[in-house]
Each structure stands twice: as structure tokens, then as C-alpha cells.
Amino acid sequence: MILRFVTQAILFCFLLAFYLEADPSVKIGYGSCLDQRKPAPIWEKILSESPTHWFWLGDNIYLDSEDPNEKIPEFAKLKSNPS
């Protein structure tokens, strides 16, 4: 199931790049499974590649709730993560 989702997401990125007429200035980045409560030094590498577009393919926060009011503080943690 996960492999199918990742395959579809990668295909989407390739199709998007084709749609953008293969503009060499377009750099598409993608990622998933970032825990907002832990350091994320991977962002340094991502930013050094200067992606023009970013796609979350999976979990961008970890939270066992569907309540939007509980999600807002977790997204704030992700946004304020210094790494």
C-alpha cells in the first residue's frame, strides 16, 4: 500500500514537471514522515538544493486526532523547528 502511494506521488511529480514544460528552473522536492517534536536537520540539505516546489507525501505532523484545534499547535511546532 505504501509503495503504491509513493509510486503514485513520484509519478505525479514527474507529470507536474512535464506540465511545467520541463522548465530547468523548476526543482521539485518531496518528503514525508517528519516528527514535529524532534530535530529535523534534513531541512539544511533540502534548502541547499533550493526546491521551487515542495510536496508532503505522507505524515507532516504526528498526532492521533482528527480535531483541527489539536492540529494547529502541532503545525506551529513544525514551523518553529529551528533545524
PDB file of C-alpha atoms in Angstrom:
ATOM      1  CA  MET A   1       0.000   0.000   0.000  1.00  0.00           C
ATOM      2  CA  ILE A   2       2.735   2.483   0.939  1.00  0.00           C
ATOM      3  CA  LEU A   3       4.789   1.556  -2.112  1.00  0.00           C
ATOM      4  CA  ARG A   4       1.764   2.199  -4.327  1.00  0.00           C
ATOM      5  CA  PHE A   5       1.202   5.607  -2.729  1.00  0.00           C
ATOM      6  CA  VAL A   6       4.862   6.592  -3.103  1.00  0.00           C
ATOM      7  CA  THR A   7       4.885   5.413  -6.708  1.00  0.00           C
ATOM      8  CA  GLN A   8       1.784   7.495  -7.462  1.00  0.00           C
ATOM      9  CA  ALA A   9       3.287  10.522  -5.736  1.00  0.00           C
ATOM     10  CA  ILE A  10       6.515  10.247  -7.720  1.00  0.00           C
ATOM     11  CA  LEU A  11       4.535   9.848 -10.941  1.00  0.00           C
ATOM     12  CA  PHE A  12       2.568  12.971 -10.004  1.00  0.00           C
ATOM     13  CA  CYS A  13       5.809  14.904  -9.562  1.00  0.00           C
ATOM     14  CA  PHE A  14       7.070  13.796 -12.974  1.00  0.00           C
ATOM     15  CA  LEU A  15       3.781  14.716 -14.609  1.00  0.00           C
ATOM     16  CA  LEU A  16       3.858  18.097 -12.902  1.00  0.00           C
ATOM     17  CA  ALA A  17       7.367  18.694 -14.197  1.00  0.00           C
ATOM     18  CA  PHE A  18       6.199  17.778 -17.701  1.00  0.00           C
ATOM     19  CA  TYR A  19       3.208  20.089 -17.318  1.00  0.00           C
ATOM     20  CA  LEU A  20       5.545  22.912 -16.389  1.00  0.00           C
ATOM     21  CA  GLU A  21       7.197  22.303 -19.781  1.00  0.00           C
ATOM     22  CA  ALA A  22      10.349  20.926 -18.232  1.00  0.00           C
ATOM     23  CA  ASP A  23      11.469  24.405 -17.218  1.00  0.00           C
ATOM     24  CA  PRO A  24      15.049  23.909 -15.956  1.00  0.00           C
ATOM     25  CA  SER A  25      14.462  26.440 -13.196  1.00  0.00           C
ATOM     26  CA  VAL A  26      11.792  24.179 -11.623  1.00  0.00           C
ATOM     27  CA  LYS A  27      13.070  21.940  -8.825  1.00  0.00           C
ATOM     28  CA  ILE A  28      10.506  19.737  -7.142  1.00  0.00           C
ATOM     29  CA  GLY A  29      11.164  18.483  -3.637  1.00  0.00           C
ATOM     30  CA  TYR A  30       9.117  15.959  -1.703  1.00  0.00           C
ATOM     31  CA  GLY A  31       9.207  14.272   1.660  1.00  0.00           C
ATOM     32  CA  SER A  32       7.203  12.655   4.418  1.00  0.00           C
ATOM     33  CA  CYS A  33       7.239  11.388   7.981  1.00  0.00           C
ATOM     34  CA  LEU A  34       8.628  14.414   9.788  1.00  0.00           C
ATOM     35  CA  ASP A  35       8.082  14.343  13.549  1.00  0.00           C
ATOM     36  CA  GLN A  36       7.485  17.916  14.696  1.00  0.00           C
ATOM     37  CA  ARG A  37       8.776  17.066  18.196  1.00  0.00           C
ATOM     38  CA  LYS A  38      12.271  16.089  17.031  1.00  0.00           C
ATOM     39  CA  PRO A  39      15.135  17.974  15.395  1.00  0.00           C
ATOM     40  CA  ALA A  40      14.990  17.942  11.610  1.00  0.00           C
ATOM     41  CA  PRO A  41      18.491  18.611  10.269  1.00  0.00           C
ATOM     42  CA  ILE A  42      17.386  17.239   6.889  1.00  0.00           C
ATOM     43  CA  TRP A  43      15.964  20.707   6.148  1.00  0.00           C
ATOM     44  CA  GLU A  44      19.508  22.063   5.741  1.00  0.00           C
ATOM     45  CA  LYS A  45      20.124  19.668   2.833  1.00  0.00           C
ATOM     46  CA  ILE A  46      16.689  20.299   1.342  1.00  0.00           C
ATOM     47  CA  LEU A  47      17.130  24.062   1.440  1.00  0.00           C
ATOM     48  CA  SER A  48      20.630  23.792  -0.045  1.00  0.00           C
ATOM     49  CA  GLU A  49      19.011  22.221  -3.124  1.00  0.00           C
ATOM     50  CA  SER A  50      16.682  25.255  -3.488  1.00  0.00           C
ATOM     51  CA  PRO A  51      13.465  23.481  -4.486  1.00  0.00           C
ATOM     52  CA  THR A  52      10.915  25.735  -6.161  1.00  0.00           C
ATOM     53  CA  HIS A  53       8.035  23.448  -5.123  1.00  0.00           C
ATOM     54  CA  TRP A  54       7.555  21.189  -2.098  1.00  0.00           C
ATOM     55  CA  PHE A  55       5.095  18.298  -1.704  1.00  0.00           C
ATOM     56  CA  TRP A  56       4.303  16.461   1.513  1.00  0.00           C
ATOM     57  CA  LEU A  57       3.699  12.836   0.533  1.00  0.00           C
ATOM     58  CA  GLY A  58       2.853  11.467   3.947  1.00  0.00           C
ATOM     59  CA  ASP A  59       2.797  12.467   7.572  1.00  0.00           C
ATOM     60  CA  ASN A  60       3.893  16.029   8.043  1.00  0.00           C
ATOM     61  CA  ILE A  61       2.950  16.006  11.728  1.00  0.00           C
ATOM     62  CA  TYR A  62       2.326  13.139  14.102  1.00  0.00           C
ATOM     63  CA  LEU A  63      -0.933  13.357  16.019  1.00  0.00           C
ATOM     64  CA  ASP A  64      -3.609  10.806  16.873  1.00  0.00           C
ATOM     65  CA  SER A  65      -6.525  13.182  16.429  1.00  0.00           C
ATOM     66  CA  GLU A  66      -8.772  14.459  13.687  1.00  0.00           C
ATOM     67  CA  ASP A  67      -9.645  17.599  15.682  1.00  0.00           C
ATOM     68  CA  PRO A  68      -8.310  20.659  13.800  1.00  0.00           C
ATOM     69  CA  ASN A  69      -7.950  22.551  17.082  1.00  0.00           C
ATOM     70  CA  GLU A  70      -5.418  19.967  18.256  1.00  0.00           C
ATOM     71  CA  LYS A  71      -3.531  20.052  14.957  1.00  0.00           C
ATOM     72  CA  ILE A  72      -2.888  23.798  14.900  1.00  0.00           C
ATOM     73  CA  PRO A  73      -0.331  23.779  17.768  1.00  0.00           C
ATOM     74  CA  GLU A  74       1.454  20.791  16.222  1.00  0.00           C
ATOM     75  CA  PHE A  75       1.816  22.592  12.880  1.00  0.00           C
ATOM     76  CA  ALA A  76       3.146  25.597  14.823  1.00  0.00           C
ATOM     77  CA  LYS A  77       5.801  23.318  16.377  1.00  0.00           C
ATOM     78  CA  LEU A  78       6.773  22.096  12.928  1.00  0.00           C
ATOM     79  CA  LYS A  79       7.008  25.629  11.585  1.00  0.00           C
ATOM     80  CA  SER A  80       9.104  26.851  14.505  1.00  0.00           C
ATOM     81  CA  ASN A  81      11.529  23.909  14.469  1.00  0.00           C
ATOM     82  CA  PRO A  82      14.939  25.636  14.313  1.00  0.00           C
ATOM     83  CA  SER A  83      16.544  22.829  12.350  1.00  0.00           C
TER      84      SER A  83
END
